[in-house]
Coordinates of C-alpha atoms and ligand atoms in Angstrom, one line a residue:
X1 CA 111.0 186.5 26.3
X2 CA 110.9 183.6 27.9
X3 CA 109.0 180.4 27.5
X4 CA 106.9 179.7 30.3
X5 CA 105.9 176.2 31.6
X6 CA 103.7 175.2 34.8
X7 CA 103.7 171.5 36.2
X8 CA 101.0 170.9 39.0
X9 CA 101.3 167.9 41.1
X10 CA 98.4 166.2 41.5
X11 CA 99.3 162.4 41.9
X12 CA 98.8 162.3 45.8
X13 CA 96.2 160.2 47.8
X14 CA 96.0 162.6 50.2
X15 CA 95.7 160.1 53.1
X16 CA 95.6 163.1 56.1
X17 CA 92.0 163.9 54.5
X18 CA 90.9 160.5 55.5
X19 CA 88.1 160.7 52.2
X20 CA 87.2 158.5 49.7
X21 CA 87.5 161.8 47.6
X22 CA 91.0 162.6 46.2
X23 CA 92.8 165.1 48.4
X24 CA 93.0 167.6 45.0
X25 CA 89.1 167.6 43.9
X26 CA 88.4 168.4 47.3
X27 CA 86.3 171.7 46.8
X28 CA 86.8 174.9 48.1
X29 CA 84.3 177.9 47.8
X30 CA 82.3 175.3 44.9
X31 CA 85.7 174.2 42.9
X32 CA 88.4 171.2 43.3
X33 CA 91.6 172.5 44.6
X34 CA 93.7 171.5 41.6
X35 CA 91.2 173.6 39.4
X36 CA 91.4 177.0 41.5
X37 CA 95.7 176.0 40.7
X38 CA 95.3 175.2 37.2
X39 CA 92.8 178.4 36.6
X40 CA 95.1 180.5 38.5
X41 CA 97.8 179.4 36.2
X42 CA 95.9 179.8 33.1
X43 CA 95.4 183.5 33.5
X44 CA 99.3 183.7 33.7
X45 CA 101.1 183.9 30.3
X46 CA 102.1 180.3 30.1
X47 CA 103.3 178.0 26.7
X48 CA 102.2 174.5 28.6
X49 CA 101.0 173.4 31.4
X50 CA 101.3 169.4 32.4
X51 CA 99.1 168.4 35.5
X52 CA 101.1 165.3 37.0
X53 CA 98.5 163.0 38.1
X54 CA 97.9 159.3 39.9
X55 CA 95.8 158.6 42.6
X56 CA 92.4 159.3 41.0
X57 CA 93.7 160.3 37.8
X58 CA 90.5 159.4 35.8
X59 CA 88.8 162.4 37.9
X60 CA 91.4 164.3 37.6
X61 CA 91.1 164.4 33.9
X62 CA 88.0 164.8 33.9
X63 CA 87.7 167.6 36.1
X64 CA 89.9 169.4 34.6
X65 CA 89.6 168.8 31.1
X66 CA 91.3 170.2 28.3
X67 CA 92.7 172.8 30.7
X68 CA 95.8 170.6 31.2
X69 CA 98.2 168.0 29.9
X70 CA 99.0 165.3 32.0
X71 CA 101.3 162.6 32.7
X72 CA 100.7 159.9 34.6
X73 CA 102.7 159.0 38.1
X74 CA 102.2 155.9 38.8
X75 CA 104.0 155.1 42.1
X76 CA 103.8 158.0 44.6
X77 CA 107.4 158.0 45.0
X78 CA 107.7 161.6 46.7
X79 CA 107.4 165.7 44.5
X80 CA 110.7 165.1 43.1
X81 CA 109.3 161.7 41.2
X82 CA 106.3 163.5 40.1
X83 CA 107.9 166.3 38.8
X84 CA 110.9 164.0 37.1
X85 CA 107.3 162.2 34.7
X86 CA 107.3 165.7 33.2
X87 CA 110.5 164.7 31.3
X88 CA 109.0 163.6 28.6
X89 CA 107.2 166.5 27.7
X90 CA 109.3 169.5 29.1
X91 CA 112.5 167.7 29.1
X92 CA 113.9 169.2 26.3
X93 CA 113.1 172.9 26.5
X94 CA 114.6 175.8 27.4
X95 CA 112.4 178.3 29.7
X96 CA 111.1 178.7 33.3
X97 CA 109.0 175.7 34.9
X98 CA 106.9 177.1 37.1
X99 CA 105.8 174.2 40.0
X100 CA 102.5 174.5 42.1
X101 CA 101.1 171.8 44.4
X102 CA 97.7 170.9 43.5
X103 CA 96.8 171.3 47.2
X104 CA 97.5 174.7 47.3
X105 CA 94.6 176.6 46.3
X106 CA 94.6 179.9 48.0
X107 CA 98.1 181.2 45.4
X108 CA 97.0 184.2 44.1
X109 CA 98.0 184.3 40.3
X110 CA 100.0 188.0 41.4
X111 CA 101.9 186.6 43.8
X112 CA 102.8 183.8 40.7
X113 CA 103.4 186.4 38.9
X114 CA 105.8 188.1 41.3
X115 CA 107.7 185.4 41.8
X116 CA 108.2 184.8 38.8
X117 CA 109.5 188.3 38.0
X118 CA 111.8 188.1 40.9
X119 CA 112.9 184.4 39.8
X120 CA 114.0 186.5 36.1
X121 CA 115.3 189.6 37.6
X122 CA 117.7 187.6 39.7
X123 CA 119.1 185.3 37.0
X124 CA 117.9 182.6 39.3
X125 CA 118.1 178.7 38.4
X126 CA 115.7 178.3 41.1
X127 CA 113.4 180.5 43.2
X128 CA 111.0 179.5 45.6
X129 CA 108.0 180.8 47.4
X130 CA 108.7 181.1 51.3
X131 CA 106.0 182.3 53.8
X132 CA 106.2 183.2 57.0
X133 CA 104.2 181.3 59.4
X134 CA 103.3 181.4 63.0
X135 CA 102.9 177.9 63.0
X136 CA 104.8 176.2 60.7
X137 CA 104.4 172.6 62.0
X138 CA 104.3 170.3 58.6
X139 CA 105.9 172.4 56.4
X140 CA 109.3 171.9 54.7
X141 CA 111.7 175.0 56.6
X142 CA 114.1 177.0 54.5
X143 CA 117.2 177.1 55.9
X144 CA 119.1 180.2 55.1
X145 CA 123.1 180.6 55.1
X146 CA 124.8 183.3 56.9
X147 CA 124.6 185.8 54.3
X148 CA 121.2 185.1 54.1
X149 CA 120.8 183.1 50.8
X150 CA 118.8 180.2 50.5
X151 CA 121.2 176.9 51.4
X152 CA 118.4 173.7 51.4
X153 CA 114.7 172.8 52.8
X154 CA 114.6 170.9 55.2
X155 CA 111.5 168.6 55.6
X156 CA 109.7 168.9 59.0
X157 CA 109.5 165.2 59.6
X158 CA 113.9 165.6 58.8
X159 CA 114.1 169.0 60.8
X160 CA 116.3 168.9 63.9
X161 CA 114.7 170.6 67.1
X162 CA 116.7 173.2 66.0
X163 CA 115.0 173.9 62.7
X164 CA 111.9 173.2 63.7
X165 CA 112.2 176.4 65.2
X166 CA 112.5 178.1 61.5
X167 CA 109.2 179.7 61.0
X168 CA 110.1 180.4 57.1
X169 CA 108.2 177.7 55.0
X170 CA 108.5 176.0 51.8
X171 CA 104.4 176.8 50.0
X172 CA 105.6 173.7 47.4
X173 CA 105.5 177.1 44.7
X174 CA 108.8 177.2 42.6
X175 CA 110.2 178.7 39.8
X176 CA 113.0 176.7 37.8
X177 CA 114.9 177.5 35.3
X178 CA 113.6 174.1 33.1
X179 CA 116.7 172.5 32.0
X180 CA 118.9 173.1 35.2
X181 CA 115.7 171.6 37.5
X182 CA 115.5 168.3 35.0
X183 CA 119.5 167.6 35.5
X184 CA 119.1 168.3 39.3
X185 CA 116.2 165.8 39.9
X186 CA 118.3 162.9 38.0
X187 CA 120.4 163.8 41.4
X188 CA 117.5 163.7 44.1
X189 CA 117.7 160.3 45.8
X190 CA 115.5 159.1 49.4
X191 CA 117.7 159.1 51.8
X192 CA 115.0 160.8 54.4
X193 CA 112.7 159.8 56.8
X194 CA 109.9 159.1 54.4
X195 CA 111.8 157.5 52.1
X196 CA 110.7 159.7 49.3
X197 CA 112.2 161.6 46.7
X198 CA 111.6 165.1 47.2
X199 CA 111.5 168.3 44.7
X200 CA 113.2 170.6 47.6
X201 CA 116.2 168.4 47.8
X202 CA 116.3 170.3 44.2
X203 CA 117.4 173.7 45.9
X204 CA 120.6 172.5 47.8
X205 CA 121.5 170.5 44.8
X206 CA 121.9 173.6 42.4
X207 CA 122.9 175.8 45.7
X208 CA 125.6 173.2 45.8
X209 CA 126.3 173.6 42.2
X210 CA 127.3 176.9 42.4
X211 CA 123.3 177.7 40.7
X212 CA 121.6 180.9 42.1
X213 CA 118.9 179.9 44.4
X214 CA 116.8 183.0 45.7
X215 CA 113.5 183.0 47.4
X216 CA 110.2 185.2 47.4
X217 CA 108.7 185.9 50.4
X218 CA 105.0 185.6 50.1
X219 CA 103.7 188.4 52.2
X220 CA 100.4 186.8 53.5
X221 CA 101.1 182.9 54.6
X222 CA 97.1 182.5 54.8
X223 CA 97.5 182.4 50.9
X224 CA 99.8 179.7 50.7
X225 CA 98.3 177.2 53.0
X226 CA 98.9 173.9 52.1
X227 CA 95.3 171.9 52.4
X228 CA 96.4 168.4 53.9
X229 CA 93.3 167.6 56.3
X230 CA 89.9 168.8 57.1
X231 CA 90.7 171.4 59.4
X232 CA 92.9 173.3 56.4
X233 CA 90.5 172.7 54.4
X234 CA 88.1 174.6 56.5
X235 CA 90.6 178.0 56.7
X236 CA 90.6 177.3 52.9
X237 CA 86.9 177.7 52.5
X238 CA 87.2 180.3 55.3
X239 CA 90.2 182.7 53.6
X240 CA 88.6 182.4 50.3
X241 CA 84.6 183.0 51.2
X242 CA 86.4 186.2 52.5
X243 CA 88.5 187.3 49.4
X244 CA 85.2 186.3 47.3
X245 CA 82.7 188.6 49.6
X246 CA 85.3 191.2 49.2
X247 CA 85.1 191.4 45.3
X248 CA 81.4 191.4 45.4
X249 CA 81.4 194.0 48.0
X250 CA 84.5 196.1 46.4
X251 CA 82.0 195.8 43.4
X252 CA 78.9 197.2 45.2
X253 CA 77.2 194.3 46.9
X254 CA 75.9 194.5 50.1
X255 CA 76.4 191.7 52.3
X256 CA 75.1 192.3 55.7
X257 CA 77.2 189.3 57.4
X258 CA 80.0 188.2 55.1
X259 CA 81.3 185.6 57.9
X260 CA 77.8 184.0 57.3
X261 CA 77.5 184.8 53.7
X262 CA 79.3 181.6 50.7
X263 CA 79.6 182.5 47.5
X264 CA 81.5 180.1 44.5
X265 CA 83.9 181.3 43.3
X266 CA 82.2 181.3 39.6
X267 CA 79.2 183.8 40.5
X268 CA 78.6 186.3 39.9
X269 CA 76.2 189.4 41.8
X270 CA 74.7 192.8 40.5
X271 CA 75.6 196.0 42.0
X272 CA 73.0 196.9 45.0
X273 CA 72.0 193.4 45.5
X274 CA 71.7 192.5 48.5
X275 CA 72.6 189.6 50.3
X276 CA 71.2 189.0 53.9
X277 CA 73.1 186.1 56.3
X278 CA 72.9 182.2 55.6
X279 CA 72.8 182.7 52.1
X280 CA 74.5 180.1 50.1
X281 CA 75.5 180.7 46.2
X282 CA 76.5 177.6 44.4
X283 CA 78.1 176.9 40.9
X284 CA 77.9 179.4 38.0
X285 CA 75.4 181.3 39.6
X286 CA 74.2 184.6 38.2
X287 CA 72.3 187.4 39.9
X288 CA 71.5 190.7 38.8
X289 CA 71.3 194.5 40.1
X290 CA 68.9 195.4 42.9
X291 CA 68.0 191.6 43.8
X292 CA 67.2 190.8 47.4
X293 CA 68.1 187.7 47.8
X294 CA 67.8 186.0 51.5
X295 CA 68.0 185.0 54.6
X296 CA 68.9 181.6 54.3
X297 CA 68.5 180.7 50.9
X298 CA 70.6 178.3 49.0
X299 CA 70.6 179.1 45.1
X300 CA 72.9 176.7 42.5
X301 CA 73.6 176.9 39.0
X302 CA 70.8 179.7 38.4
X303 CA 70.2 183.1 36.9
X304 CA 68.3 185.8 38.3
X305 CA 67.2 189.0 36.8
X306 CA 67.4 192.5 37.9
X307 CA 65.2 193.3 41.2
X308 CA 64.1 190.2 41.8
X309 CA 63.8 188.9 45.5
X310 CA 63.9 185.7 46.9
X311 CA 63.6 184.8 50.5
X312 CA 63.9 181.6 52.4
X313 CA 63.9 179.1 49.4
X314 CA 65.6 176.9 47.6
X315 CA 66.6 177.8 44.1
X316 CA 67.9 175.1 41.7
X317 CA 69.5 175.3 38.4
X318 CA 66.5 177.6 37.6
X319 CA 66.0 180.7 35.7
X320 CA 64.6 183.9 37.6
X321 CA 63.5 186.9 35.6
X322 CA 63.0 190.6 36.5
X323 CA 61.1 192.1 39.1
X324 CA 60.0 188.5 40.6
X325 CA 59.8 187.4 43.9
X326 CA 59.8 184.0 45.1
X327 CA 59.5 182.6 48.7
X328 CA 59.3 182.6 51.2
X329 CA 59.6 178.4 51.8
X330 CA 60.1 178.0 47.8
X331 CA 61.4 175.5 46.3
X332 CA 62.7 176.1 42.7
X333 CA 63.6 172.8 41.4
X334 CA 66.1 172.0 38.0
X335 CA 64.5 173.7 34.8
X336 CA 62.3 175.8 36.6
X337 CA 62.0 178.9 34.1
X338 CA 59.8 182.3 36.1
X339 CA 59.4 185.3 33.6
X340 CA 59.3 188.9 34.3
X341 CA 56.9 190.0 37.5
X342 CA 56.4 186.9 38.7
X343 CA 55.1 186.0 42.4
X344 CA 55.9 182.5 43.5
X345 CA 54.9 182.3 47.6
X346 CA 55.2 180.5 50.5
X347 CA 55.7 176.6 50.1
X348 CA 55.3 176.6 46.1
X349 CA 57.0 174.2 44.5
X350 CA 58.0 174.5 40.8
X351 CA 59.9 171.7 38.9
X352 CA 60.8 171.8 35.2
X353 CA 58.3 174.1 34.4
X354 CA 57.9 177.5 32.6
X355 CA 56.0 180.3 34.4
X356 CA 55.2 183.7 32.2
X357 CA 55.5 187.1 33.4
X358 CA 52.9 188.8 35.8
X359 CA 51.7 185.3 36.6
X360 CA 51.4 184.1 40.4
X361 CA 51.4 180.8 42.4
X362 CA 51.4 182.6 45.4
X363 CA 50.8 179.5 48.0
X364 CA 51.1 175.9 48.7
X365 CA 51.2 174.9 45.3
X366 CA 53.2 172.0 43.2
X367 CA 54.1 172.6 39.5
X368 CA 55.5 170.2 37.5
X369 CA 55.7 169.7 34.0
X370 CA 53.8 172.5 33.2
X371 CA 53.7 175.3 30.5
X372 CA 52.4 178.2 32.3
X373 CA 51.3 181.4 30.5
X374 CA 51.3 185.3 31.1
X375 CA 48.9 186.3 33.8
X376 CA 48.1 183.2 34.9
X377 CA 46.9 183.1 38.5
X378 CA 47.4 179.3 40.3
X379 CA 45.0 179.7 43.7
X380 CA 46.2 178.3 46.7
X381 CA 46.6 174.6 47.3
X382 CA 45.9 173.9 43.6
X383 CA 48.7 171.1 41.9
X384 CA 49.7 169.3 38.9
X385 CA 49.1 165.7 38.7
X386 CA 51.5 165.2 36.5
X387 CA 53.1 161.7 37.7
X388 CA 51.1 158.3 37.1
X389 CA 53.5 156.1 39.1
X390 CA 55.1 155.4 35.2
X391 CA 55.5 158.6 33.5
X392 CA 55.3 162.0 33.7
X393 CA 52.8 164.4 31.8
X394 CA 52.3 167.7 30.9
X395 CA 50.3 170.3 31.8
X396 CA 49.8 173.4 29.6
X397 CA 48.2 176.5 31.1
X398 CA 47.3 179.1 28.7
X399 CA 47.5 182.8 29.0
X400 CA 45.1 185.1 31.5
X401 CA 44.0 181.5 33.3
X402 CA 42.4 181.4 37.0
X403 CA 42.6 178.3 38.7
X404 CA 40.8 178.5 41.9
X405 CA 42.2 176.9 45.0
X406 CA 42.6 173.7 45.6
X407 CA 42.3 171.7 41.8
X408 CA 44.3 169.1 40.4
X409 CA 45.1 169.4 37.4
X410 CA 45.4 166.0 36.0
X411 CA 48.1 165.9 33.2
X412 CA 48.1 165.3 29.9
X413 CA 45.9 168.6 30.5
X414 CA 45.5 171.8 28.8
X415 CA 43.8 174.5 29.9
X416 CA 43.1 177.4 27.2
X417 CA 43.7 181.1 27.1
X418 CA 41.1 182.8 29.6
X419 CA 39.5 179.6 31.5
X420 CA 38.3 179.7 35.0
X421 CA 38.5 176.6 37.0
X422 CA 36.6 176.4 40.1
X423 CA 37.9 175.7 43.5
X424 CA 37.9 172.3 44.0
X425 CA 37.9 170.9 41.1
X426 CA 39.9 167.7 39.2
X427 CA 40.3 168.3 35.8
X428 CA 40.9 165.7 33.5
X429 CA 39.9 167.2 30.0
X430 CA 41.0 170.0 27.8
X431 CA 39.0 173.7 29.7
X432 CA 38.5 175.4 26.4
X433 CA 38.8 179.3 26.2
X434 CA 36.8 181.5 28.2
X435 CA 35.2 178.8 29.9
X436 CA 34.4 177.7 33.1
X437 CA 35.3 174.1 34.6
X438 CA 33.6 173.3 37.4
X439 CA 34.4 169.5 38.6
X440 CA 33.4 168.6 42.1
X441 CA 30.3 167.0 43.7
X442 CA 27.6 169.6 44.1
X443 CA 26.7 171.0 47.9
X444 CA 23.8 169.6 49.2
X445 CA 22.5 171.0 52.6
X446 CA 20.1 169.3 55.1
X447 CA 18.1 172.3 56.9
X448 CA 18.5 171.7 60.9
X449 CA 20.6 167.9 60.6
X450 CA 23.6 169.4 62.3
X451 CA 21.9 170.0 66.0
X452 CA 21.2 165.7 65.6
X453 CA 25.0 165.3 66.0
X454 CA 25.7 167.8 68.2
Ligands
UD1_1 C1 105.2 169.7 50.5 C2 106.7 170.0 50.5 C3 107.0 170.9 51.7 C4 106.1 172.1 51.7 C5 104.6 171.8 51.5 C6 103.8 173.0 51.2 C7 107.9 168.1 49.6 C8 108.7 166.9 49.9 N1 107.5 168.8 50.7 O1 105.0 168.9 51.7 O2 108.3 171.3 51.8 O3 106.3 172.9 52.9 O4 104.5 170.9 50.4 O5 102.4 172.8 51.2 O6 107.7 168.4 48.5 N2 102.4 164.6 45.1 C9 102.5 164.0 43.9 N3 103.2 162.8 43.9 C10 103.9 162.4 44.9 C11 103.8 163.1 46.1 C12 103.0 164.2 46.2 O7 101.9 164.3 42.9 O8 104.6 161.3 44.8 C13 101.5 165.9 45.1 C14 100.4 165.8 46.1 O9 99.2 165.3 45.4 C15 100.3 167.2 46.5 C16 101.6 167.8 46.4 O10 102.4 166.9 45.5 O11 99.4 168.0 45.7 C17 102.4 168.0 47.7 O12 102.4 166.7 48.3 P1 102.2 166.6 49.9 O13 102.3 165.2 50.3 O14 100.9 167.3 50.3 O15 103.4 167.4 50.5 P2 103.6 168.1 51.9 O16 103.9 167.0 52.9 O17 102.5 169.0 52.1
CA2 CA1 100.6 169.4 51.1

C-alpha cells in the first residue's frame, strides 16, 4: 500500500474577496473553506496532512487545530512556492501527495478518492482533477496533445485566444507521486504574466520528462468551483445548502422549501421533523424526531428533543427537551435549559436559565438567571429583575409555583415549592411554601368620583 500525504494551500490573501477575513476561513453552509478541505481529507486514508499557510496563519491554526500540520509561506510567491515549503516535512518520502486548494470547498472526499485510484491504476507521476465547465473564465485550461494525453496548463491570464476557448479546467486538485513532484518544483521558475511560480507548470515538467501525466475528469464542475470572490462564494453556499437538504431529506426530513431552507453542515435533524421555509440551522445543532421547527426561525449551537416545536423564534446555544413548544416571537438566549413538556409563548424571553418540565411562560415574559421548577406556571407579563445595573442575581422558583401576571421578581429571590404570587406584585423576599405573596398597593374605590371627570 501506499503512503498517502495531503498538502492544502492555504497561504493566499485572497484579494478578489475584498474582506478583511482571510479568503480560506470564509464560511460556507457554517464552516471555513479550508476546514470543509481539511475534513474532507481526513475521512480519506491519509499518513500526513501539512496545511501550507501565510496570510492569516494565526487563524488558520487556530481554526483548524490539531487537524493539520502546517508550514509556514511566508512570501506569496505563487502554488508551486507553497507547495515547495512542504519540503521539509514530505521531502523525503516515498508515497502519493495528494494537493487540494484551500479555496476549494465543494471536493467531495469520493471524487478524492477516485482520483486517487485512477492516479494508482495508471502508474501516474501526476494526475490531476479536470472539470468541464461552461464558463471557464479564471481557471488554468488543460491543454491536451493529439492523442489526447495531458501536455501542460495553461493559466487563463497566459492562455492565447485560442485556449481560452478550452473549456477543460484545472480544479487546483492533484495527485503526485511525492518524490517526482518535489524534483519537478526545484524546476518551476515565473516566467508568466503574474510573475509567480506555479504548481501546474509541474505537469508539463514531468510530461516533458517522459513521466505519465493522466487526468480525472470530475463529472460535476459545480463541485470543484474555485471560491475567489463573493459571487462564488454565494454558488458555494448555494451548491452545498442543496447537497446538505438532500441528506436530511434522503434521511426522512421534510423540508417544505429547500431553496429557502440553511442548514450547517455539522447538524444534525430527526426523521419526520419537519422544517417549514426561512429556517436557519447554525453550528453543531441537534434536533430530534417529529420536531416542528419553523417558519423563520434561526436556531445555533442547540439541542432539541423529540416532538418539540418551535415557531418564529430565536433559539441560541440552548437546550430544548421533548414534547415542548416554544414561540411564536421567542427568544431562547445562551444557556437557556427547557425540560420535557414545556410551553414557552409568544415574546418570552429566557436567558441562562433552567425551566422544568410541564412548566409554562406562556407570554411576554423575561427570565433570566433563574432556576425554574416542574409545573411552574410564570403569568403573563411577569419578569425577573435580576440585573442591578452591577451584577446580576438569581432567581430560584420552586416546584408547582403560580406567579400571577405581571410581578417582578426582584433577584436574589426565592420562591418555594407551591407559592402563589399575586398579580401585580414586586417581590423582594423569600414566598415560603404554600403561601401567598401579595405585594401591591391595595384598591381603593371612590363611589360616583368618575362622572366628576368625565
Ligand atoms: C489556481 C490554479 C488554476 C486552477 C484554479 C482552480 C495555479 C497557478 N492556478 O488558480 O490553474 O484552475 O486554482 O481553482 O495554481 N496559495 C498559496 N500560496 C500562494 C498562492 C496561492 O497558498 O503563494 C493558495 C491560495 O490560498 C488558494 C490556492 O493556493 O487557496 C489557489 O490560489 P489562487 O490564487 O486562488 O489560484 P487561482 O488563481 O484560483
Ligand atoms: Ca482559487
Amino acid at each position: 500500500m501506499n503512503d498517502i500525504f495531503a498538502i492544502v494551500l492555504a497561504a493566499g490573501q485572497g484579494t478578489r474577496m475584498k474582506s478583511k477575513l482571510y479568503k480560506v476561513l470564509h464560511p460556507v453552509c457554517g464552516k471555513p473553506m479550508v476546514e470543509h478541505v481539511v475534513d474532507n481529507i481526513l475521512t480519506l486514508d491519509v499518513n500526513r496532512i501539512v496545511t501550507i499557510v501565510g496570510h492569516g496563519a494565526d487563524k488558520v491554526k487556530e481554526q483548524l487545530g490539531e487537524k493539520s500540520e502546517y508550514v509556514l509561506q511566508s512570501e506569496q510567491l505563487g502554488t508551486a512556492h507553497a507547495v515547495m515549503q512542504a519540503e521539509s516535512i514530505l521531502g523525503d518520502l516515498e508515497g502519493v501527495t495528494l494537493v487540494v486548494c484551500g479555496d476549494t470547498p465543494l471536493i467531495r472526499p469520493e471524487t478524492m478518492k477516485a482520483l486517487f485510484e485512477h492516479h494508482v491504476a495508471q502508474n501516474a507521476k501526476a494526475t490531476i482533477l479536470t472539470a468541464i465547465a461552461d464558463d471557464p473564465t479564471g481557471y488554468g485550461r488543460v491543454i491536451r496533445d493529439d492523442q489526447g494525453q495531458v501536455a501542460q496548463i495553461v493559466e487563463h491570464k497566459d492562455a492565447t485566444p485560442e485556449q481560452r476557448l478550452e473549456k477543460e479546467i484545472n480544479t487546483g486538485t492533484y495527485c503526485f507521486d511525492n518524490k517526482a513532484l518535489f524534483e519537478a518544483l526545484k524546476l518551476v521558475n515565473n516566467n508568466n504574466a503574474q510573475g509567480e511560480y506555479y504548481l501546474p507548470d509541474v505537469i508539463e515538467i514531468l510530461k516533458q520528462k517522459g513521466e505519465i501525466v493522466t487526468a480525472y475528469v470530475c463529472e460535476d464542475f459545480n463541485e470543484t468551483l474555485g471560491v475567489n470572490d463573493r459571487i462564488a462564494l454565494s454558488q458555494a453556499e448555494e451548491i452545498m445548502r442543496e447537497r446538505i437538504n438532500k441528506k436530511h431529506m434522503a434521511n426522512g426530513v421534510t423540508i417544505i422549501n429547500p431553496s429557502m431552507t440553511h442548514i450547517s453542515i455539522d447538524a444534525e435533524i430527526g426523521r419526520d421533523t419537519i422544517i417549514y421555509p426561512g429556517v436557519v440551522i447554525e453550528g453543531k445543532t441537534v434536533i430530534g424526531e417529529d420536531c416542528v421547527i419553523g417558519p423563520n426561525s434561526q436556531i445555533n449551537d442547540s439541542t432539541i428533543g423529540n416532538r418539540t416545536v418551535v415557531k418564529h423564534s430565536v433559539v441560541q446555544q440552548s437546550v430544548i427537551g421533548e414534547d415542548t413548544s416554544v414561540g411564536p416571537f421567542a427568544h431562547l438566549r445562551p444557556e437557556a435549559e427547557l425540560g420535557n413538556h414545556v410551553k414557552i409563548g409568544n415574546f418570552v424571553e429566557v436567558k441562562k436559565s433552567k425551566i422544568g418540565d410541564e412548566s409554562k411562560v406562556s407570554h411576554l415574559s423575561y427570565i433570566g438567571d433563574a432556576e425554574v421548577g416542574k409545573n411552574v406556571n410564570i403569568g403573563c407579563g411577569s419578569i425577573t429583575v435580576n440585573y442591578d445595573g452591577k451584577n446580576k442575581h438569581k432567581t430560584i422558583i420552586e416546584d408547582n409555583v403560580f406567579v400571577g401576571c405581571n410581578a417582578n421578581l426582584v433577584a436574589p429571590v426565592t420562591l418555594r415549592t407551591g407559592s402563589f404570587i399575586a398579580a401585580g406584585s414586586t417581590i423582594t423576599k423569600e414566598v415560603p411554601k404554600d403561601s401567598l405573596a401579595i405585594a401591591r398597593a391595595r384598591q381603593e374605590n371612590k363611589i360616583d368620583y368618575a362622572k366628576k371627570l368625565k
